[in-house]
PDB file of C-alpha atoms and ligand atoms in Angstrom:
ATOM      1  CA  UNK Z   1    -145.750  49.045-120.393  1.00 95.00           C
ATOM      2  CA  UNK Z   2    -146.845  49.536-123.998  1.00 97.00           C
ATOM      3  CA  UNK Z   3    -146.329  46.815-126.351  1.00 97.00           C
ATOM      4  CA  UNK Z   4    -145.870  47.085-130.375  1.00 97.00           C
ATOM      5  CA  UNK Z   5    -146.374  44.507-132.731  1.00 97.00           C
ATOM      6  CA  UNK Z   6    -143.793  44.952-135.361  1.00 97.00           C
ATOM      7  CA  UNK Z   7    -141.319  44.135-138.104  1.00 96.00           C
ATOM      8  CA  UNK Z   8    -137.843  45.635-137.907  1.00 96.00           C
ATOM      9  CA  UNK Z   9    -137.628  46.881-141.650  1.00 96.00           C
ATOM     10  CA  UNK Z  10    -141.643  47.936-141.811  1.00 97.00           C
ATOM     11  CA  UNK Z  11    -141.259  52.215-142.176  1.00 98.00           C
ATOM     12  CA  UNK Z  12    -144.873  52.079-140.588  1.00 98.00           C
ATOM     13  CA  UNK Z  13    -143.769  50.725-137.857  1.00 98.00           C
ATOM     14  CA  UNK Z  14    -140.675  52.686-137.350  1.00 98.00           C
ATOM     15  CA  UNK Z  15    -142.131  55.698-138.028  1.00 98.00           C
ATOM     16  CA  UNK Z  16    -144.353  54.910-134.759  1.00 98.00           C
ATOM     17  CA  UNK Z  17    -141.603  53.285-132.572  1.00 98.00           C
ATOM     18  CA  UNK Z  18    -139.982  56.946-133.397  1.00 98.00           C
ATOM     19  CA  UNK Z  19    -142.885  58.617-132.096  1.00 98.00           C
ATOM     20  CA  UNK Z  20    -142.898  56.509-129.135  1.00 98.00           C
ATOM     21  CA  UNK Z  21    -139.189  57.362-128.564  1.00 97.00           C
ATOM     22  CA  UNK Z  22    -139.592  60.922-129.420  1.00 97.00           C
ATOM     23  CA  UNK Z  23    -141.507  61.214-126.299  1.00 97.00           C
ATOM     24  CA  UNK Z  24    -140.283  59.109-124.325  1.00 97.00           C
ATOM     25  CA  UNK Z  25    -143.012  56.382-123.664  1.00 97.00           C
ATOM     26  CA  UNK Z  26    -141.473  53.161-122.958  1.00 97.00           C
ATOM     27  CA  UNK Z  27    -142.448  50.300-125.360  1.00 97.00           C
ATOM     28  CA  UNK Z  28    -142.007  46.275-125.429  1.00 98.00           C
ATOM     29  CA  UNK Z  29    -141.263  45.829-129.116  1.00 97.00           C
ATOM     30  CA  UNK Z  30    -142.603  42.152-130.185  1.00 96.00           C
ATOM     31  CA  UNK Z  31    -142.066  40.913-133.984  1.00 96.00           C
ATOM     32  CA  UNK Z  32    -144.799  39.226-135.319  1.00 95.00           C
ATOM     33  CA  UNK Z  33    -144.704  37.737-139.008  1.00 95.00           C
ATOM     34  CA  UNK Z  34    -147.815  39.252-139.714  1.00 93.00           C
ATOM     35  CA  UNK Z  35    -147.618  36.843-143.262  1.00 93.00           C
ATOM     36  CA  UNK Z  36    -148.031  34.143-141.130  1.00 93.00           C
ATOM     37  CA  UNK Z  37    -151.607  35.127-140.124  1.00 91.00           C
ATOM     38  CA  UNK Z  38    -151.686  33.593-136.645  1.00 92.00           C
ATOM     39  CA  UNK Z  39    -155.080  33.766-135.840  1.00 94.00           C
ATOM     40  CA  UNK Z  40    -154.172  35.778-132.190  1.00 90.00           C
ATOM     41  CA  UNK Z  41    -152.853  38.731-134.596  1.00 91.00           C
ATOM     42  CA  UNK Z  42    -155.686  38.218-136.954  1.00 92.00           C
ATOM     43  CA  UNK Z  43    -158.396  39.308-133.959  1.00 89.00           C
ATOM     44  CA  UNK Z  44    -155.766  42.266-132.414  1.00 85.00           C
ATOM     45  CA  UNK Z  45    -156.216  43.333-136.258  1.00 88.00           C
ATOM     46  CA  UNK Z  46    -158.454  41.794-139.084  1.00 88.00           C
ATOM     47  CA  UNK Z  47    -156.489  44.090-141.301  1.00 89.00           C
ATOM     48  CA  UNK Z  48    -153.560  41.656-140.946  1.00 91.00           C
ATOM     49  CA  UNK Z  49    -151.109  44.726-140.828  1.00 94.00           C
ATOM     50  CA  UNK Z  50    -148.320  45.974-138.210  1.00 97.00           C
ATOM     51  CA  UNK Z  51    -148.410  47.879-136.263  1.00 97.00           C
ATOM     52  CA  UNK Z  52    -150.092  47.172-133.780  1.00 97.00           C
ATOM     53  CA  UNK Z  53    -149.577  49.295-130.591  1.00 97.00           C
ATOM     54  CA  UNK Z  54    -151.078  47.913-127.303  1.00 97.00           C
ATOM     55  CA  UNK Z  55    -151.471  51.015-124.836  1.00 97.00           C
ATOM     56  CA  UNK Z  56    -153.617  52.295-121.943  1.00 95.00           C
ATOM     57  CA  UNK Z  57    -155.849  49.463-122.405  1.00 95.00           C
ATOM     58  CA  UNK Z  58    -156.591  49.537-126.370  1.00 95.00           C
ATOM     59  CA  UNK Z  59    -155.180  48.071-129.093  1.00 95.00           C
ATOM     60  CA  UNK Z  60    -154.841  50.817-132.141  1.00 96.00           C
ATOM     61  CA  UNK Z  61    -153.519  49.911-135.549  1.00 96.00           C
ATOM     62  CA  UNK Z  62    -153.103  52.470-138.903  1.00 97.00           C
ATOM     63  CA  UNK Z  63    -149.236  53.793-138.303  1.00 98.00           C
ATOM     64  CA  UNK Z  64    -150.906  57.415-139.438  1.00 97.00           C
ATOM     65  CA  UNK Z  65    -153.700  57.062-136.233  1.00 97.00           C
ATOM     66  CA  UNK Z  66    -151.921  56.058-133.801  1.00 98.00           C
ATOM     67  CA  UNK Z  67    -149.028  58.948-134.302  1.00 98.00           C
ATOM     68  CA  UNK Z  68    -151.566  61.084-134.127  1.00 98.00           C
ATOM     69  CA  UNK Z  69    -153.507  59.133-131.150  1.00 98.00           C
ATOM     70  CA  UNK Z  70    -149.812  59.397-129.534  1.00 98.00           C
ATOM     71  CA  UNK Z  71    -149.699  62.808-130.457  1.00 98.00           C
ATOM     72  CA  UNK Z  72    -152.963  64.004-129.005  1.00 97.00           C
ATOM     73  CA  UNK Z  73    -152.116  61.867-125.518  1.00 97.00           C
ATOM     74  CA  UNK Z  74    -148.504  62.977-125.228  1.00 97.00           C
ATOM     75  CA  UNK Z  75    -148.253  66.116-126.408  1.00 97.00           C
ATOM     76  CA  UNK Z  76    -144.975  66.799-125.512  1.00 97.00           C
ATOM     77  CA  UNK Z  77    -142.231  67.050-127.362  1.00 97.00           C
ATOM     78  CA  UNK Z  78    -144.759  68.495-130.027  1.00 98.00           C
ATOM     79  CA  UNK Z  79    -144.582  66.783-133.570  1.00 98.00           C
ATOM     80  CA  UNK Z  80    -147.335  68.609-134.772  1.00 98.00           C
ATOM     81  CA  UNK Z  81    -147.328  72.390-135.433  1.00 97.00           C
ATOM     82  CA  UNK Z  82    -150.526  74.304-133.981  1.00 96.00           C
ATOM     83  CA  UNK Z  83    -151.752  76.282-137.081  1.00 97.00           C
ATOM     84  CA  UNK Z  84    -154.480  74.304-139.195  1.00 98.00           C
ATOM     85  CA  UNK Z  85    -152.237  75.250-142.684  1.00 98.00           C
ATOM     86  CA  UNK Z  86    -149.478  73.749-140.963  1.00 98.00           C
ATOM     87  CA  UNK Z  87    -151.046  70.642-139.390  1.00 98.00           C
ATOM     88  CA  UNK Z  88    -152.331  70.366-142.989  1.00 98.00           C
ATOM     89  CA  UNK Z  89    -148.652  70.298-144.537  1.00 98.00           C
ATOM     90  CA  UNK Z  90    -147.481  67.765-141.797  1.00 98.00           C
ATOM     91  CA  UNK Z  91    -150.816  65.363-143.131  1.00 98.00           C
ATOM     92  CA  UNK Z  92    -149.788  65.601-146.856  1.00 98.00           C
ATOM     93  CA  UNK Z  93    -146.643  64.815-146.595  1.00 98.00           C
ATOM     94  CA  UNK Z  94    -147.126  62.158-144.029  1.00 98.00           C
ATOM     95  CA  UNK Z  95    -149.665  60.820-147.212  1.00 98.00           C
ATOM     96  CA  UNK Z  96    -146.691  61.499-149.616  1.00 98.00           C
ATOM     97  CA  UNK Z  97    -144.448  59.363-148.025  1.00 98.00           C
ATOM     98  CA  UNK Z  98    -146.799  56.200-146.797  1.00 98.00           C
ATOM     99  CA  UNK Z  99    -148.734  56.452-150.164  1.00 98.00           C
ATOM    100  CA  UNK Z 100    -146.816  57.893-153.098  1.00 98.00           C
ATOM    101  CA  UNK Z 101    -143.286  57.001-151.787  1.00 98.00           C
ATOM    102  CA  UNK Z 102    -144.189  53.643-150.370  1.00 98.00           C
ATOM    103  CA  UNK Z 103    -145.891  52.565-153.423  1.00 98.00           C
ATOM    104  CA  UNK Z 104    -143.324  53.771-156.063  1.00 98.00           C
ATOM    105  CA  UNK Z 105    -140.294  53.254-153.997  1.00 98.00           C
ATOM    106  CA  UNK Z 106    -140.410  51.177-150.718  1.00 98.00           C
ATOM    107  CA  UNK Z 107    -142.698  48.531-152.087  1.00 98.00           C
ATOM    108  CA  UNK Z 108    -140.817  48.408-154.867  1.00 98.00           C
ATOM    109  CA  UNK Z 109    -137.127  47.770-153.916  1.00 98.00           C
ATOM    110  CA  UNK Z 110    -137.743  47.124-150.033  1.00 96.00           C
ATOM    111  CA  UNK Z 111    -140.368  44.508-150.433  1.00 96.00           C
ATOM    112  CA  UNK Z 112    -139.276  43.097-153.699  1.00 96.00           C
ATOM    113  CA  UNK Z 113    -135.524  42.463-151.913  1.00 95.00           C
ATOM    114  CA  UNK Z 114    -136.151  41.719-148.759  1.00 95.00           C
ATOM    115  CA  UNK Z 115    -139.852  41.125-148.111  1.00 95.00           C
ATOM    116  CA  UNK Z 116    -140.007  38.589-150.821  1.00 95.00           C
ATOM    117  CA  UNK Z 117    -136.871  36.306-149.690  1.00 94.00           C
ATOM    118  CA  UNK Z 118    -138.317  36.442-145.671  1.00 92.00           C
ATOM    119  CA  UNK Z 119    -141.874  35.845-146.596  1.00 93.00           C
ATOM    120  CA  UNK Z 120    -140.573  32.721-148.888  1.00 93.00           C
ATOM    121  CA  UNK Z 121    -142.410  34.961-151.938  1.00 95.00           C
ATOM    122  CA  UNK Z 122    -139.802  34.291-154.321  1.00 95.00           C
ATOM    123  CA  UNK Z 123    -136.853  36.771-156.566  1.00 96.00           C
ATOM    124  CA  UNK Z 124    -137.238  39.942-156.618  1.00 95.00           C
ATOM    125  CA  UNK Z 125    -138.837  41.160-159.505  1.00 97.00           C
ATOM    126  CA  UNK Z 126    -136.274  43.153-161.550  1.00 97.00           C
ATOM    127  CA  UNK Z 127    -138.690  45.732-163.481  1.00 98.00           C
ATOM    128  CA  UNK Z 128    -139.998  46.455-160.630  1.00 97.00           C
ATOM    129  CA  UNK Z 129    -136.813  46.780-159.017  1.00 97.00           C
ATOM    130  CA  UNK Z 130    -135.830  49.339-161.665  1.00 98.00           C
ATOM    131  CA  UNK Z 131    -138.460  51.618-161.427  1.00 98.00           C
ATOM    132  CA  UNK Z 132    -138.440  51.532-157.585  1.00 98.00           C
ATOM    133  CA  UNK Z 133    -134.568  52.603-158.701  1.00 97.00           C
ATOM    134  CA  UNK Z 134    -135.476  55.437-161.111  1.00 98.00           C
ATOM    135  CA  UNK Z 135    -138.421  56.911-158.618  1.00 98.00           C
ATOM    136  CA  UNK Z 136    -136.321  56.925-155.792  1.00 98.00           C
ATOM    137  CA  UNK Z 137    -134.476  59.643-157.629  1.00 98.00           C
ATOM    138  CA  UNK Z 138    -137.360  61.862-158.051  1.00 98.00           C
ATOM    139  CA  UNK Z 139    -138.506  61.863-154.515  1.00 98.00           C
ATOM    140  CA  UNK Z 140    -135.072  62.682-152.993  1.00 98.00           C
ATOM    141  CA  UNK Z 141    -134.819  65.824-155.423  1.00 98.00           C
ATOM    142  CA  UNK Z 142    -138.510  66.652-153.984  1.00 98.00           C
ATOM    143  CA  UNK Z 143    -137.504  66.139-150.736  1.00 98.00           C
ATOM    144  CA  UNK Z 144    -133.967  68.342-151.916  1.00 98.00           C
ATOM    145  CA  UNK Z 145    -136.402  71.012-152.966  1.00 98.00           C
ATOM    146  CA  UNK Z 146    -138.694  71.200-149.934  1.00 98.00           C
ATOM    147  CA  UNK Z 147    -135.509  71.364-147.626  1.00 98.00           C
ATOM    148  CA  UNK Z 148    -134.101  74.290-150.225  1.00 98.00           C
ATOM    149  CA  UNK Z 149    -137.037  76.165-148.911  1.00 96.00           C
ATOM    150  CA  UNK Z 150    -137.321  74.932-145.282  1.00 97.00           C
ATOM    151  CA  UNK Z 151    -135.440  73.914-142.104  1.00 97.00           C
ATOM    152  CA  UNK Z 152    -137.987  70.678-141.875  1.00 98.00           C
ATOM    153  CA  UNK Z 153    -140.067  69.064-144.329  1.00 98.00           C
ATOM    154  CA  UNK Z 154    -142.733  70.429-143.448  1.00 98.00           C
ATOM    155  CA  UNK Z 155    -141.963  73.871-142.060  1.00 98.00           C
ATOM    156  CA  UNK Z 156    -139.366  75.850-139.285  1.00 96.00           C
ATOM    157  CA  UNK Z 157    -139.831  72.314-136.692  1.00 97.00           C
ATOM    158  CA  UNK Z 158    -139.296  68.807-136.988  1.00 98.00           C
ATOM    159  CA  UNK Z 159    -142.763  66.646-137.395  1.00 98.00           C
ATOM    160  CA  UNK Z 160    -144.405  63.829-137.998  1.00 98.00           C
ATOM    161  CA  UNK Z 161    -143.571  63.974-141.850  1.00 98.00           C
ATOM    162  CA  UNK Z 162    -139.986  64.175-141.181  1.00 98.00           C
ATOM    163  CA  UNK Z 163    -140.536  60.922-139.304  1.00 98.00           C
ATOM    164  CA  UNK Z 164    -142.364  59.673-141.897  1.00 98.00           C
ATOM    165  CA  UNK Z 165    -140.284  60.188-144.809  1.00 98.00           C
ATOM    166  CA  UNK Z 166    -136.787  59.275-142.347  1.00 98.00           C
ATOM    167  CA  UNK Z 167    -139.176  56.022-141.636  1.00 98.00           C
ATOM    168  CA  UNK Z 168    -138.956  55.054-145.053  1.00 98.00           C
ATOM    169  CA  UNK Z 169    -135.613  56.104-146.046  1.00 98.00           C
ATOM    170  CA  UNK Z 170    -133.809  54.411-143.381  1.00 96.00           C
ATOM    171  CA  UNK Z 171    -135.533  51.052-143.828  1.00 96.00           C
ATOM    172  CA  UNK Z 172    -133.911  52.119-147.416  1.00 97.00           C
ATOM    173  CA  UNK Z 173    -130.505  52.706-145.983  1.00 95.00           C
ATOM    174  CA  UNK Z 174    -130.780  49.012-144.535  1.00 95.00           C
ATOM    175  CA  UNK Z 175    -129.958  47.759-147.601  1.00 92.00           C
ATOM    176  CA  UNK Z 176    -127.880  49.984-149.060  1.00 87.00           C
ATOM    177  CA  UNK Z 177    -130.384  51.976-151.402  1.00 90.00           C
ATOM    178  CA  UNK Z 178    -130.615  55.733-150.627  1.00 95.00           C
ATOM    179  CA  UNK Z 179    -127.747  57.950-152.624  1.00 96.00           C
ATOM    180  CA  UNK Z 180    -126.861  59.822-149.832  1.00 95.00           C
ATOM    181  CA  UNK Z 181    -124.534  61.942-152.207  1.00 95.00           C
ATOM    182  CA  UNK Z 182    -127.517  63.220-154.846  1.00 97.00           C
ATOM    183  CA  UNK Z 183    -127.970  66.152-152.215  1.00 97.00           C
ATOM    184  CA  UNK Z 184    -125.945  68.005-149.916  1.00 97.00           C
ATOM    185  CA  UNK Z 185    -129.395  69.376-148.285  1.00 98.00           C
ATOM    186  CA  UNK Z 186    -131.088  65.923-147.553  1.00 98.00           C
ATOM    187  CA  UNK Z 187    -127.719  64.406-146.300  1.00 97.00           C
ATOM    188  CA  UNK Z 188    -127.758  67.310-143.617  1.00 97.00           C
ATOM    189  CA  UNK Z 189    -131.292  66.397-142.710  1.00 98.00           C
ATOM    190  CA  UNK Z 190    -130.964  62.697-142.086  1.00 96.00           C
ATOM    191  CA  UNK Z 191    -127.811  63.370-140.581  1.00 94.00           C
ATOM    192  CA  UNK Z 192    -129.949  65.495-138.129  1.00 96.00           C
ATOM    193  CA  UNK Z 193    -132.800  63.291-137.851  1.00 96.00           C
ATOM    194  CA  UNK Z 194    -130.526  60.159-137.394  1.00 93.00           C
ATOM    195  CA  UNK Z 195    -128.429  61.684-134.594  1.00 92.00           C
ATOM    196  CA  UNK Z 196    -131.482  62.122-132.335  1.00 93.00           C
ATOM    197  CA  UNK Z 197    -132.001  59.890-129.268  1.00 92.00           C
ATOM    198  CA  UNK Z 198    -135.249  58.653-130.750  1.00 92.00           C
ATOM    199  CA  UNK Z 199    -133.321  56.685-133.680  1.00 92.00           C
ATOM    200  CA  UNK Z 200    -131.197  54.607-131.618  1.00 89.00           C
ATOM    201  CA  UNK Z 201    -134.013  51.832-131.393  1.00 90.00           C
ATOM    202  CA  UNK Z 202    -134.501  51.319-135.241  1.00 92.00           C
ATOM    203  CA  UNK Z 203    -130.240  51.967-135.769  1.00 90.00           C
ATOM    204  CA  UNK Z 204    -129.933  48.736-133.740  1.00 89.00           C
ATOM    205  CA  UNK Z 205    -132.381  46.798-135.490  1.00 91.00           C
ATOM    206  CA  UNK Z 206    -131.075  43.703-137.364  1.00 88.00           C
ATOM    207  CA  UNK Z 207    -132.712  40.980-140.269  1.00 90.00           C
ATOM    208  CA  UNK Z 208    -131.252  37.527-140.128  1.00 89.00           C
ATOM    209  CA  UNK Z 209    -129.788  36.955-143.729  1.00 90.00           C
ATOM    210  CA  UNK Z 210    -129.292  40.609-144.520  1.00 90.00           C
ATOM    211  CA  UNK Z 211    -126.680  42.431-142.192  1.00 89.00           C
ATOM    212  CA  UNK Z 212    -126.464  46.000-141.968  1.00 86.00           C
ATOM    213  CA  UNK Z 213    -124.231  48.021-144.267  1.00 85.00           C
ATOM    214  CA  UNK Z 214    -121.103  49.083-142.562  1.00 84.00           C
ATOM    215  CA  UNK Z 215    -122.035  52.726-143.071  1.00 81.00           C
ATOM    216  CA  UNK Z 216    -125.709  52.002-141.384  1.00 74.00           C
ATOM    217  CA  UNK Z 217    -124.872  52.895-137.869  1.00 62.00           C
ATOM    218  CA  UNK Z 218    -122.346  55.800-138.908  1.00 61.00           C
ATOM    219  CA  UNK Z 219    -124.021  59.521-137.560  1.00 47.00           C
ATOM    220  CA  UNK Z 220    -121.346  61.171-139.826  1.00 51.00           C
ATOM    221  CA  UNK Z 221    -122.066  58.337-142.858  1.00 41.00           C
TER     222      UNK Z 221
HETATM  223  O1  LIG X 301    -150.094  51.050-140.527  1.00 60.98           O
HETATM  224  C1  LIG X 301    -150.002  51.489-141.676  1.00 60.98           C
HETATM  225  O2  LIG X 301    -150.052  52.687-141.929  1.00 60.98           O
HETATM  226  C2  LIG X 301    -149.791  50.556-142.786  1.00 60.98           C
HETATM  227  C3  LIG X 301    -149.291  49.341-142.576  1.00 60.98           C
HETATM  228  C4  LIG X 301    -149.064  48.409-143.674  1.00 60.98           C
HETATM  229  O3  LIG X 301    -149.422  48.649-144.816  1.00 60.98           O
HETATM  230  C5  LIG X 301    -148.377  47.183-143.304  1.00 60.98           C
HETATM  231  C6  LIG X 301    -148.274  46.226-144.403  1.00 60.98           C
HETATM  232  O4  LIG X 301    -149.163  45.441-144.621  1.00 60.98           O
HETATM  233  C7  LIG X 301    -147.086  46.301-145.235  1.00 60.98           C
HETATM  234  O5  LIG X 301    -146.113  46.969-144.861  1.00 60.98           O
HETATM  235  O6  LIG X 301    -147.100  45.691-146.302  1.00 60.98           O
END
């Protein structure tokens, strides 16, 4: 069976075990404190990041290869479109949201809450909590106007950048700091996305000293 090296809360490692579920490959899910630096993780991945998916005899890390390693292996159900414009739309957003978001928003209110307190790093910091705050804002009403315009993120099917982006936000929702209510449109679509099958791994997932909101497991919030 396939094992992945993960942390509950990391979007890059949701937005992989989502894959995985998506298609229905079975997965051993192991946490590893990849802070700690045990040397065993250190030579699976010098990079000292998760995930870390063990599969058909490799090891793979990089959240964005390995969905598309996954992708090219199990094609089925497709999470890639087939046109090279499209396939291009599904990588820039994909970007967007493990770049741009992550850096401006998960990084900054994720990590500084609850990445900080398990790693023993200290308080949050509370600028940086604010501007993680204010940008959050901004990428919802992007991700308001790209579903104003189409039934998925990134086109007329449901791809990779939805899980991306649904990654990330419900790692968010964990503690309580997406506004559900700043759009009807992007309520609908994590509604949608959160209702599949392929969520119910993640939707169970729980981090010793922060429980999960009561609305967290709630399909119809
Ligand atoms: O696999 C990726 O795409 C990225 C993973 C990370 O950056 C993991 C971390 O080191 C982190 O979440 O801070």
């Amino acid at each position: 069976m396939a094992k992945l090296y993960h942390v509950p809360l990391s979007p890059f490692c949701r937005k992989v075990r989502l894959s995985l579920a998506e298609k229905k490959i079975e997965v051993e899910l192991v946490e590893e404190r990849y802070w700690e630096k045990d040397p065993e993780f250190l030579r699976r991945n010098p990079a000292a990041k998760v995930p870390i998916l063990r599969i058909d005899g490799k090891t793979m890390a990089e959240s964005a290869a390995i969905c598309e390693w996954i992708e090219e292996k199990y094609p089925e159900p497709s999470l890639m479109p087939r046109s090279a414009d499209a396939r291009y739309e599904v990588r820039r957003l994909v970007g967007w949201f493990d770049d741009k978001f992550h850096n401006e928003v998960t990084s900054k209110l994720l990590y500084e809450r609850v990445n900080k307190k398990v790693m023993k790093l200290g308080f949050p910091d509370s600028g940086n909590v604010k501007s993680g705050a204010k940008a959050i804002k901004y990428h919802l009403d992007y991700l308001a106007w790209l579903l104003d315009h189409r039934r998925w993120l990134a086109g007329d099917t449901m791809t990779l950048a939805d899980f991306a982006a649904a990654a990330h936000l419900s790692s968010l929702d964990y503690i309580s700091d997406v506004d559900w209510n700043r759009s009807e449109v992007v309520k609908d679509w994590y509604a949608k996305i959160k209702s599949r099958p392929a969520f119910r791994s993640i939707l169970a997932d729980q981090v010793p000293g922060f429980p999960p909101p009561a609305h967290y497991a709630d399909l119809d919030f």
